[in-house]
Amino acid sequence: MTLLGSLQILSVIAIILIAGIPLGGYLYRVFTGRRSWLEPVYTPVERLLYRLVGANPSVEMDWKAYLKSLLLVNLVMMLFVYLLFRLMGHLPLNPDHIPSMPWALAFNTAASFITNTNWQNYAGESSMTYLGQMLGITYLQFTSAATGFVAAIAFLRALVNNKSNSVGNFWIDMVKIHTRVLLPLAFVAAIVLAGLGVPETLLGAQTVHTLQGATQTISRGPVASLEAIKQLGTNGGGFFNANSAHPFEDPSALTCVIEIFLMGLLPTALISTFGRFLRNSKQAMVLYVLLTGMLLIGAFLVYGSEAAGNPILHKLLGITGPNMEGKEVRFGIPLSSLFVAATTAYTTGAVNTMHDSLTPMGGFVPLLFMMFNMVFGGKGVGLLNIIMFLIITVFLSGLMVGRTPEIFGKKIEAREIKLATIAMLVHPFVILVPTAIAVATHVGVSSMNNPYLHGFSEVLYAFTSGAANNGSAFAGLNGNTTFYNVSIGLVMLLGRYISIIAMFAIAGSLAKKAIIPESPGTLRTDTFSFGGIFVAVVVIVGALTFFPALAIGPIGEQIQMWAGQLSH
């Protein structure tokens, strides 16, 4: 590691944190009905959209009505894009004559993008038409991001409501997150990326002649518009198979910094919004420090491991130097390492480095972040996971000190703890059970391109990525089979919606409760001492749940490498 590389990592994170605070205030004003100076622009457009969907802005929903609307809209959108992927070979905007998707791949892709996972068992430039990229992929990258965001906003309303059933209006929230947040920010980001060399065209692939006299087909398309919402919405689904390692998606170190900034912007801002809803800026500050610390530890662990290089090459062949396999020279190891940590901390899933080529400890970090699923997390759902762990931590702390558990002025009772436990346990269940089935069956093992510990890590990473709605991959696993398309598709759906349903049930329960004034017996959650307990609970739960799998995956592989042994 170098001082300059370390400063690169620290500078990018600092920029995200600085930008997140005012944006968090803006988000608070948007979703609490405050007027802005752009109201004359927003209001007529939003009123038209309300009429189109038949929404009454004055109607408030309880948690069941809000959740029902959310799930119904997501179901309809998933069916729509599934049919689009099955028929796109016969539809317009297909200059390269790409065929329609088989049913299993179409199901996996539809499940992937509706859940904000963006796992891709296909190569975008050769398997997706322009219509599919725009009407299917880019469209869902807006709406799936919006779904997670409004779910968090509804929960925040439940926290601050006093004996009220209301958590807001789903239709109003969905319109506002698009018109006032995602579309304006994505539009600006797309213009910036296009100006820095990311293509935006409806022309087909271009055939060119190389200097050696051969011909080469260069794919292109509406990339900048997809890239902007891909990162801003913590989506991660790339236009090209190489994702953000492709020079058309991420042409320079500057665009790399911009993309890291975009993926961290909204999840970071939501922490500030959380503090403003609670009228407790100290609570937001504590979370800022703790989560940023975890992100930086992960980034520097990847950086240190990749900079140290491959110990087997050093021991057996005398080759020293950093591990540059699978990395782009234009980014270098510092930005590549930060991208690895950030894309899994923010559950974006974009990659500018091939994770399969990371050293075992370099690959350990993204696996661990996805297993924790709350180091900032994706916009909206990440905040829900943070609150879930806060509830569990308050309950455990209350047991230890003999106090009645309460959080943010609301008593925590058996119902909330049971639901939070369900939301917590579904994540390891949909990771470990499918992984065990895959490595115990021929149909699962036959897709592994690497043997032994690394092959196991590839399978474990695939299901972890699906359950965390991340979408990044080790890439050494052939996921485009019926078994993996269906199994990972189901994991993505279960990992997304079971926890949302459980957290909405908690929201409904908390909204009905009276806000209790703070007393000397109240366990404060806005202190660093409580924050330390919170981190400890996350780490201990993660260790108890996932350590055996990690031990026979990246940890075991790293120990073999330190010993100078090839995997066997």
Coordinates of C-alpha atoms in Angstrom, one line a residue:
M1 CA 0.0 0.0 0.0
T2 CA 1.1 3.6 -0.6
L3 CA 0.2 6.9 0.9
L4 CA -1.1 8.2 -2.4
G5 CA -3.4 5.2 -2.8
S6 CA -4.7 5.5 0.8
L7 CA -5.4 9.2 0.2
Q8 CA -7.4 8.3 -2.9
I9 CA -9.6 5.9 -0.9
L10 CA -10.1 8.4 1.9
S11 CA -10.8 11.3 -0.4
V12 CA -13.6 9.5 -2.3
I13 CA -15.3 8.4 0.9
A14 CA -15.0 11.9 2.3
I15 CA -16.7 13.4 -0.8
I16 CA -19.6 10.9 -0.5
L17 CA -20.1 11.7 3.2
I18 CA -20.0 15.5 2.6
A19 CA -22.5 15.3 -0.2
G20 CA -24.8 12.9 1.6
I21 CA -25.6 15.3 4.5
P22 CA -27.3 18.1 2.5
L23 CA -29.0 15.5 0.2
G24 CA -30.4 13.8 3.3
G25 CA -31.9 17.1 4.3
Y26 CA -33.4 17.5 0.8
L27 CA -34.9 13.9 1.0
Y28 CA -36.4 14.7 4.3
R29 CA -38.1 17.8 3.0
V30 CA -39.4 15.9 -0.1
F31 CA -41.0 13.1 1.9
T32 CA -42.4 15.3 4.7
G33 CA -44.3 17.5 2.2
R34 CA -42.1 20.6 2.4
R35 CA -42.2 22.9 -0.6
S36 CA -39.2 23.6 -2.7
W37 CA -38.4 26.4 -5.2
L38 CA -38.9 23.9 -8.0
E39 CA -42.5 23.3 -6.9
P40 CA -44.0 25.0 -10.1
V41 CA -42.1 22.4 -12.2
Y42 CA -42.8 19.3 -10.1
T43 CA -46.4 19.9 -9.1
P44 CA -48.1 19.9 -12.6
V45 CA -46.2 16.7 -13.6
E46 CA -47.0 14.9 -10.4
R47 CA -50.7 15.8 -10.5
L48 CA -50.9 14.4 -14.0
L49 CA -49.2 11.2 -12.9
Y50 CA -51.6 10.9 -9.9
R51 CA -54.5 11.1 -12.3
L52 CA -53.0 8.5 -14.5
V53 CA -52.6 6.0 -11.7
G54 CA -55.9 7.0 -10.0
A55 CA -54.1 8.1 -6.7
N56 CA -55.6 10.6 -4.3
P57 CA -52.7 12.6 -2.7
S58 CA -54.8 13.2 0.5
V59 CA -55.4 9.5 1.3
E60 CA -53.2 7.9 3.9
M61 CA -52.4 4.2 4.0
D62 CA -51.8 1.8 6.8
W63 CA -48.9 -0.6 6.6
K64 CA -51.0 -3.4 5.0
A65 CA -52.4 -1.2 2.2
Y66 CA -49.0 0.3 1.6
L67 CA -47.3 -3.1 1.4
K68 CA -50.1 -4.6 -0.8
S69 CA -49.7 -1.8 -3.3
L70 CA -45.9 -2.2 -3.2
L71 CA -46.0 -6.0 -3.8
L72 CA -48.7 -5.7 -6.5
V73 CA -46.8 -3.1 -8.5
N74 CA -43.6 -5.2 -8.3
L75 CA -45.5 -8.3 -9.4
V76 CA -47.0 -6.6 -12.4
M77 CA -43.6 -5.1 -13.4
M78 CA -41.9 -8.4 -13.1
L79 CA -44.5 -10.1 -15.3
F80 CA -44.2 -7.3 -17.9
V81 CA -40.4 -7.5 -18.2
Y82 CA -40.5 -11.3 -18.2
L83 CA -42.8 -11.2 -21.3
L84 CA -40.5 -8.5 -22.8
F85 CA -37.4 -10.7 -22.5
R86 CA -39.3 -13.7 -23.9
L87 CA -40.5 -11.6 -27.0
M88 CA -37.7 -9.0 -27.5
G89 CA -36.2 -10.9 -30.5
H90 CA -39.4 -10.1 -32.4
L91 CA -39.8 -6.5 -31.3
P92 CA -38.3 -3.2 -32.6
L93 CA -34.9 -1.6 -31.6
N94 CA -33.0 -4.8 -32.4
P95 CA -30.4 -3.7 -35.0
D96 CA -28.1 -6.6 -34.1
H97 CA -30.8 -9.3 -34.4
I98 CA -30.5 -10.7 -30.9
P99 CA -32.9 -13.5 -30.1
S100 CA -35.4 -13.7 -27.2
M101 CA -34.3 -15.2 -23.9
P102 CA -35.1 -18.8 -22.9
W103 CA -37.7 -19.1 -20.1
A104 CA -35.3 -19.9 -17.2
L105 CA -32.9 -17.0 -18.1
A106 CA -35.9 -14.6 -18.6
F107 CA -37.2 -15.6 -15.2
N108 CA -33.8 -15.1 -13.5
T109 CA -33.3 -11.7 -15.2
A110 CA -36.8 -10.5 -14.4
A111 CA -36.4 -11.6 -10.7
S112 CA -32.9 -10.1 -10.6
F113 CA -33.9 -6.6 -11.8
I114 CA -37.2 -6.3 -10.0
T115 CA -35.4 -7.0 -6.7
N116 CA -32.6 -4.5 -7.3
T117 CA -30.1 -7.4 -7.5
N118 CA -29.1 -7.1 -11.2
W119 CA -27.4 -10.5 -11.3
Q120 CA -26.7 -11.2 -14.9
N121 CA -26.4 -14.7 -16.3
Y122 CA -26.2 -13.2 -19.8
A123 CA -23.7 -10.9 -21.7
G124 CA -25.6 -7.7 -22.2
E125 CA -24.0 -6.7 -25.6
S126 CA -24.9 -10.1 -27.2
S127 CA -28.0 -11.2 -25.3
M128 CA -30.1 -8.0 -24.8
T129 CA -31.7 -5.8 -27.4
Y130 CA -31.8 -2.1 -27.1
L131 CA -35.5 -2.3 -26.3
G132 CA -34.7 -4.8 -23.6
Q133 CA -31.9 -2.6 -22.2
M134 CA -34.1 0.5 -22.1
L135 CA -37.7 -0.7 -21.5
G136 CA -36.7 -3.7 -19.4
I137 CA -33.3 -3.1 -17.7
T138 CA -33.1 0.7 -17.3
Y139 CA -36.8 0.9 -16.4
L140 CA -36.5 -1.6 -13.6
Q141 CA -33.3 0.1 -12.4
F142 CA -35.4 3.1 -11.6
T143 CA -38.5 1.4 -10.2
S144 CA -36.7 -1.3 -8.1
A145 CA -34.5 1.5 -6.6
A146 CA -37.6 3.5 -5.9
T147 CA -39.3 0.5 -4.2
G148 CA -36.6 0.0 -1.7
F149 CA -36.4 3.7 -1.0
V150 CA -40.1 4.3 -0.3
A151 CA -40.2 1.2 1.9
A152 CA -37.6 2.8 4.1
I153 CA -39.4 6.2 4.1
A154 CA -42.7 4.4 5.2
F155 CA -40.8 2.8 8.1
L156 CA -39.4 6.1 9.2
R157 CA -42.8 7.6 9.3
A158 CA -44.0 4.7 11.5
L159 CA -41.1 5.4 13.9
V160 CA -42.1 9.0 14.5
N161 CA -45.9 8.6 14.3
N162 CA -47.8 8.7 17.6
K163 CA -50.7 6.2 17.9
S164 CA -51.3 6.4 14.1
N165 CA -52.0 3.7 11.6
S166 CA -50.6 5.8 8.7
V167 CA -47.3 5.2 7.0
G168 CA -47.9 7.4 4.0
N169 CA -49.2 6.9 0.5
F170 CA -47.3 4.4 -1.7
W171 CA -48.3 6.0 -5.0
I172 CA -47.3 9.5 -3.9
D173 CA -44.0 8.3 -2.6
M174 CA -43.3 6.4 -5.8
V175 CA -44.0 9.4 -8.0
K176 CA -41.9 11.8 -5.8
I177 CA -38.9 9.5 -5.7
H178 CA -38.9 9.4 -9.5
T179 CA -39.7 13.0 -10.3
R180 CA -37.7 14.8 -7.5
V181 CA -34.8 12.5 -6.9
L182 CA -33.9 9.6 -9.3
L183 CA -34.7 11.2 -12.7
P184 CA -33.0 14.6 -12.1
L185 CA -29.9 13.1 -10.6
A186 CA -29.7 10.3 -13.2
F187 CA -30.2 12.8 -16.0
V188 CA -27.3 15.0 -14.8
A189 CA -25.1 11.9 -14.2
A190 CA -25.8 10.5 -17.7
I191 CA -24.8 13.9 -19.3
V192 CA -21.6 13.9 -17.3
L193 CA -20.8 10.3 -18.2
A194 CA -21.6 10.9 -21.9
G195 CA -19.3 13.9 -21.8
L196 CA -16.5 11.8 -20.4
G197 CA -16.7 9.1 -23.1
V198 CA -19.6 6.8 -22.3
P199 CA -21.6 6.1 -25.5
E200 CA -25.3 7.0 -25.8
T201 CA -26.6 5.9 -29.2
L202 CA -29.3 3.7 -30.9
L203 CA -27.0 2.7 -33.7
G204 CA -26.1 -0.9 -33.9
A205 CA -22.7 -2.5 -33.4
Q206 CA -19.8 -1.1 -35.5
T207 CA -17.5 -3.2 -37.6
V208 CA -14.0 -1.8 -37.8
H209 CA -10.6 -2.8 -39.2
T210 CA -7.7 -3.3 -36.9
L211 CA -4.1 -2.2 -37.6
Q212 CA -3.3 -5.9 -38.3
G213 CA -5.9 -5.9 -41.1
A214 CA -8.5 -8.0 -39.2
T215 CA -12.1 -7.0 -38.6
Q216 CA -13.6 -6.4 -35.1
T217 CA -17.2 -5.9 -34.1
I218 CA -17.6 -3.2 -31.4
S219 CA -20.9 -3.2 -29.5
R220 CA -22.4 0.1 -28.4
G221 CA -25.8 1.5 -27.5
P222 CA -27.6 3.7 -24.9
V223 CA -25.0 3.1 -22.3
A224 CA -24.7 6.4 -20.4
S225 CA -28.4 6.5 -19.5
L226 CA -28.2 3.0 -18.1
E227 CA -24.9 3.5 -16.4
A228 CA -26.2 6.6 -14.5
I229 CA -29.1 4.8 -12.8
K230 CA -27.2 1.6 -12.5
Q231 CA -24.9 3.3 -10.0
L232 CA -27.2 5.9 -8.5
G233 CA -29.9 3.3 -7.8
T234 CA -27.4 0.8 -6.4
N235 CA -28.4 -1.5 -9.2
G236 CA -25.2 -2.7 -10.8
G237 CA -26.5 -4.4 -13.9
G238 CA -24.1 -3.6 -16.7
F239 CA -24.7 -2.9 -20.4
F240 CA -21.7 -5.0 -21.2
N241 CA -20.6 -8.4 -19.8
A242 CA -17.5 -6.8 -18.4
N243 CA -19.6 -4.3 -16.5
S244 CA -17.7 -1.3 -15.2
A245 CA -14.4 -2.8 -16.3
H246 CA -15.5 -2.2 -19.9
P247 CA -14.1 1.1 -21.2
F248 CA -17.5 2.1 -22.7
E249 CA -19.0 1.9 -19.2
D250 CA -16.1 3.3 -17.2
P251 CA -13.5 4.8 -19.4
S252 CA -11.1 6.5 -16.9
A253 CA -10.1 7.0 -13.3
L254 CA -12.4 10.1 -13.2
T255 CA -15.5 8.1 -14.3
C256 CA -14.5 5.4 -11.8
V257 CA -14.6 8.0 -8.9
I258 CA -17.9 9.4 -10.2
E259 CA -19.4 5.9 -10.3
I260 CA -18.3 5.1 -6.7
F261 CA -19.7 8.5 -5.7
L262 CA -23.0 7.7 -7.3
M263 CA -23.4 4.3 -5.8
G264 CA -22.7 5.7 -2.3
L265 CA -24.7 8.9 -2.5
L266 CA -28.3 7.8 -1.7
P267 CA -27.5 5.1 0.9
T268 CA -25.3 7.7 2.7
A269 CA -27.9 10.4 2.4
L270 CA -30.6 8.2 3.9
I271 CA -28.6 8.0 7.2
S272 CA -28.9 11.8 7.4
T273 CA -32.6 11.6 6.5
F274 CA -33.0 9.0 9.3
G275 CA -31.5 11.4 11.8
R276 CA -33.8 14.2 10.6
F277 CA -36.9 12.1 10.9
L278 CA -35.9 11.3 14.5
R279 CA -34.9 14.9 15.1
N280 CA -31.6 13.4 16.4
S281 CA -28.6 14.4 14.4
K282 CA -26.3 12.6 16.9
Q283 CA -28.0 9.3 16.0
A284 CA -27.1 9.8 12.3
M285 CA -23.5 10.9 13.3
V286 CA -22.9 7.7 15.3
L287 CA -24.1 5.6 12.4
Y288 CA -22.1 7.6 9.9
V289 CA -18.9 7.0 11.9
L290 CA -19.5 3.3 12.5
L291 CA -20.6 2.4 9.0
T292 CA -17.9 4.4 7.4
G293 CA -15.3 2.7 9.7
M294 CA -16.5 -0.7 8.6
L295 CA -16.4 0.3 4.9
L296 CA -12.9 1.7 5.2
I297 CA -11.7 -1.4 7.1
G298 CA -13.0 -3.5 4.2
A299 CA -11.5 -1.3 1.5
F300 CA -8.1 -1.3 3.1
L301 CA -8.2 -5.0 3.7
V302 CA -8.8 -5.5 0.0
Y303 CA -6.1 -2.9 -0.8
G304 CA -3.5 -4.5 1.5
S305 CA -4.2 -8.0 0.3
E306 CA -4.1 -7.1 -3.4
A307 CA -1.0 -4.9 -3.0
A308 CA 0.8 -7.7 -1.2
G309 CA 0.3 -10.0 -4.3
N310 CA 0.1 -13.7 -4.6
P311 CA 2.3 -15.5 -2.0
I312 CA 2.4 -18.7 -4.1
L313 CA 4.0 -16.8 -7.0
H314 CA 6.5 -15.3 -4.6
K315 CA 7.3 -18.6 -2.9
L316 CA 7.4 -20.9 -5.9
L317 CA 8.6 -18.6 -8.6
G318 CA 10.1 -15.7 -6.9
I319 CA 7.7 -13.2 -8.5
T320 CA 6.9 -10.2 -6.3
G321 CA 4.5 -7.3 -6.8
P322 CA 0.8 -6.6 -6.5
N323 CA -1.9 -8.8 -7.8
M324 CA -3.0 -7.1 -11.0
E325 CA -4.9 -10.1 -12.5
G326 CA -8.4 -9.1 -13.4
K327 CA -7.8 -5.4 -12.8
E328 CA -7.7 -2.5 -15.2
V329 CA -4.5 -0.5 -15.2
R330 CA -6.3 2.7 -15.7
F331 CA -7.9 2.4 -12.3
G332 CA -5.0 0.9 -10.3
I333 CA -5.2 -1.1 -7.1
P334 CA -6.5 1.7 -4.8
L335 CA -9.6 2.6 -6.8
S336 CA -10.2 -1.1 -7.7
S337 CA -10.1 -2.1 -4.0
L338 CA -12.4 0.7 -3.0
F339 CA -14.8 -0.3 -5.8
V340 CA -14.8 -3.9 -4.6
A341 CA -15.7 -2.8 -1.0
A342 CA -18.2 -0.1 -2.0
T343 CA -20.1 -2.1 -4.5
T344 CA -20.9 -4.8 -1.9
A345 CA -21.2 -2.4 1.1
Y346 CA -23.8 -0.4 -0.9
T347 CA -25.1 -3.6 -2.4
T348 CA -24.7 -2.2 -5.9
G349 CA -23.1 -5.2 -7.6
A350 CA -21.3 -3.3 -10.3
V351 CA -17.7 -4.5 -10.8
N352 CA -14.6 -2.8 -12.3
T353 CA -12.4 -5.7 -11.2
M354 CA -13.0 -9.4 -11.7
H355 CA -13.8 -10.6 -8.2
D356 CA -12.9 -14.2 -9.1
S357 CA -9.3 -12.9 -9.6
L358 CA -9.0 -11.3 -6.2
T359 CA -6.7 -12.9 -3.6
P360 CA -8.8 -15.0 -1.1
M361 CA -8.8 -12.2 1.5
G362 CA -9.6 -9.7 -1.1
G363 CA -12.6 -11.9 -2.0
F364 CA -13.4 -12.4 1.7
V365 CA -14.4 -8.7 2.1
P366 CA -17.2 -8.5 -0.5
L367 CA -18.5 -11.8 0.7
L368 CA -18.6 -10.6 4.3
F369 CA -20.2 -7.3 3.4
M370 CA -23.0 -9.1 1.6
M371 CA -23.5 -11.5 4.5
F372 CA -23.7 -8.5 6.9
N373 CA -26.0 -6.7 4.4
M374 CA -26.0 -3.5 6.5
V375 CA -22.7 -1.7 5.9
F376 CA -24.8 1.2 4.5
G377 CA -26.5 -1.3 2.2
G378 CA -28.6 -0.4 -0.8
K379 CA -30.8 2.7 -0.8
G380 CA -33.8 2.0 1.5
V381 CA -33.5 -1.7 2.2
G382 CA -30.0 -1.1 3.7
L383 CA -31.5 1.3 6.2
L384 CA -34.2 -1.2 7.0
N385 CA -31.6 -3.8 7.8
I386 CA -29.7 -1.3 10.0
I387 CA -32.9 -0.6 11.9
M388 CA -33.6 -4.3 12.2
F389 CA -30.2 -4.8 13.9
L390 CA -30.7 -1.8 16.1
I391 CA -34.0 -3.3 17.3
I392 CA -32.2 -6.6 18.1
T393 CA -29.3 -4.8 19.8
V394 CA -31.7 -2.8 22.0
F395 CA -33.5 -6.0 23.0
L396 CA -30.3 -7.8 23.9
S397 CA -28.9 -4.7 25.7
G398 CA -32.2 -4.4 27.6
L399 CA -31.9 -8.0 28.8
M400 CA -28.3 -7.4 30.0
V401 CA -29.0 -4.3 32.0
G402 CA -32.5 -5.1 33.1
R403 CA -34.4 -2.4 31.3
T404 CA -37.6 -2.5 29.2
P405 CA -36.4 -2.4 25.6
E406 CA -37.4 0.7 23.8
I407 CA -36.1 2.4 20.7
F408 CA -36.8 5.9 19.4
G409 CA -39.5 6.4 22.0
K410 CA -41.3 3.2 21.2
K411 CA -41.5 0.0 23.4
I412 CA -40.1 -3.1 21.8
E413 CA -42.2 -6.2 22.7
A414 CA -42.4 -9.8 21.7
R415 CA -44.1 -9.2 18.3
E416 CA -41.4 -6.8 17.1
I417 CA -38.5 -9.1 18.2
K418 CA -40.1 -12.1 16.5
L419 CA -40.5 -10.2 13.3
A420 CA -37.0 -8.8 13.4
T421 CA -35.6 -12.3 14.0
I422 CA -37.5 -13.5 11.0
A423 CA -36.1 -10.7 8.9
M424 CA -32.6 -11.5 10.2
L425 CA -32.7 -15.3 9.8
V426 CA -34.2 -15.4 6.3
H427 CA -30.9 -14.0 4.9
P428 CA -28.5 -16.8 6.1
F429 CA -31.2 -19.4 5.3
V430 CA -31.5 -18.5 1.6
I431 CA -27.7 -18.4 1.4
L432 CA -26.6 -21.5 3.2
V433 CA -29.3 -24.0 2.2
P434 CA -29.1 -23.4 -1.6
T435 CA -25.3 -23.4 -1.4
A436 CA -25.4 -26.8 0.4
I437 CA -27.8 -28.2 -2.2
A438 CA -25.6 -26.9 -5.1
V439 CA -22.3 -28.4 -3.8
A440 CA -24.0 -31.7 -2.9
T441 CA -25.6 -32.3 -6.3
H442 CA -24.1 -33.0 -9.7
V443 CA -26.2 -30.4 -11.4
G444 CA -24.7 -27.7 -9.1
V445 CA -21.1 -28.9 -9.1
S446 CA -21.0 -29.3 -12.9
S447 CA -21.2 -25.5 -13.3
M448 CA -18.0 -24.9 -11.2
N449 CA -15.1 -24.0 -13.4
N450 CA -12.7 -24.1 -10.5
P451 CA -12.2 -27.1 -8.0
Y452 CA -12.0 -27.3 -4.3
L453 CA -12.0 -24.3 -2.0
H454 CA -12.2 -21.7 -4.7
G455 CA -15.0 -23.5 -6.5
F456 CA -16.9 -23.6 -3.2
S457 CA -16.3 -19.8 -2.8
E458 CA -17.8 -19.2 -6.2
V459 CA -21.0 -21.0 -5.4
L460 CA -21.2 -19.4 -1.9
Y461 CA -20.7 -16.0 -3.5
A462 CA -23.4 -16.5 -6.1
F463 CA -26.1 -17.3 -3.5
T464 CA -24.9 -14.6 -1.1
S465 CA -25.0 -12.1 -3.9
G466 CA -28.5 -13.1 -4.8
A467 CA -29.8 -13.1 -1.2
A468 CA -28.2 -9.7 -0.5
N469 CA -29.7 -8.3 -3.7
N470 CA -26.2 -7.3 -4.7
G471 CA -25.6 -8.9 -8.1
S472 CA -21.9 -9.1 -8.3
A473 CA -20.3 -12.5 -9.1
F474 CA -17.0 -14.4 -8.8
A475 CA -17.6 -15.1 -12.5
G476 CA -15.9 -18.5 -12.4
L477 CA -19.4 -20.2 -12.0
N478 CA -21.5 -21.0 -15.1
G479 CA -24.8 -19.6 -13.8
N480 CA -26.7 -19.8 -17.1
T481 CA -28.2 -23.2 -16.4
T482 CA -31.8 -24.1 -15.5
F483 CA -30.7 -25.0 -12.0
Y484 CA -28.9 -21.8 -11.2
N485 CA -31.3 -19.5 -13.1
V486 CA -34.2 -20.9 -11.1
S487 CA -32.5 -21.3 -7.7
I488 CA -30.8 -17.9 -7.7
G489 CA -34.0 -16.3 -9.0
L490 CA -35.9 -17.7 -6.1
V491 CA -33.2 -16.7 -3.6
M492 CA -33.4 -13.1 -4.9
L493 CA -37.1 -12.9 -4.5
L494 CA -37.1 -14.5 -1.1
G495 CA -34.2 -12.4 0.1
R496 CA -35.9 -9.2 -1.0
Y497 CA -39.5 -9.5 -0.1
I498 CA -39.6 -11.7 3.1
S499 CA -37.5 -9.2 5.0
I500 CA -39.5 -6.2 3.6
I501 CA -42.8 -7.9 4.7
A502 CA -41.5 -8.5 8.2
M503 CA -40.2 -5.0 8.5
F504 CA -43.5 -3.5 7.4
A505 CA -45.3 -5.6 10.0
I506 CA -42.9 -4.1 12.6
A507 CA -43.6 -0.6 11.2
G508 CA -47.4 -1.2 11.5
S509 CA -46.9 -2.3 15.1
L510 CA -44.7 0.6 16.1
A511 CA -46.9 3.2 14.4
K512 CA -49.8 2.4 16.7
K513 CA -47.7 2.8 19.8
A514 CA -47.5 6.0 21.8
I515 CA -44.1 7.8 21.9
I516 CA -42.7 7.5 25.4
P517 CA -40.9 10.5 26.8
E518 CA -37.2 9.9 27.5
S519 CA -36.4 9.0 31.2
P520 CA -33.3 8.2 33.2
G521 CA -34.0 4.5 32.5
T522 CA -34.0 5.0 28.7
L523 CA -31.2 3.2 26.9
R524 CA -29.8 5.8 24.5
T525 CA -29.0 4.6 21.0
D526 CA -27.1 7.7 19.9
T527 CA -23.9 7.0 21.8
F528 CA -20.7 5.4 20.6
S529 CA -20.9 2.9 23.5
F530 CA -24.2 1.6 22.2
G531 CA -22.8 1.8 18.7
G532 CA -20.0 -0.5 19.8
I533 CA -22.5 -3.0 21.0
F534 CA -24.4 -2.6 17.8
V535 CA -21.3 -3.5 15.7
A536 CA -20.5 -6.3 18.1
V537 CA -24.0 -7.8 17.6
V538 CA -23.7 -7.6 13.8
V539 CA -20.2 -9.2 13.9
I540 CA -21.1 -11.9 16.3
V541 CA -24.3 -12.9 14.5
G542 CA -22.4 -12.9 11.2
A543 CA -19.6 -15.0 12.7
L544 CA -21.8 -17.5 14.3
T545 CA -23.9 -17.9 11.1
F546 CA -21.3 -17.7 8.3
F547 CA -17.9 -18.5 9.7
P548 CA -18.0 -22.2 8.9
A549 CA -18.8 -21.5 5.3
L550 CA -16.1 -18.8 5.1
A551 CA -13.6 -21.1 6.8
I552 CA -13.8 -23.7 4.0
G553 CA -14.0 -20.9 1.4
P554 CA -11.8 -17.8 1.2
I555 CA -10.2 -18.2 4.7
G556 CA -9.0 -21.7 4.0
E557 CA -7.8 -20.8 0.6
Q558 CA -5.8 -17.9 2.0
I559 CA -4.1 -20.1 4.6
Q560 CA -3.2 -22.5 1.8
M561 CA -1.7 -19.6 -0.2
W562 CA 0.3 -18.4 2.8
A563 CA 1.7 -21.9 3.1
G564 CA 2.7 -21.9 -0.6
Q565 CA 0.3 -24.7 -1.4
L566 CA -1.8 -25.0 -4.5
S567 CA -5.5 -25.7 -3.8
H568 CA -6.3 -29.4 -3.2

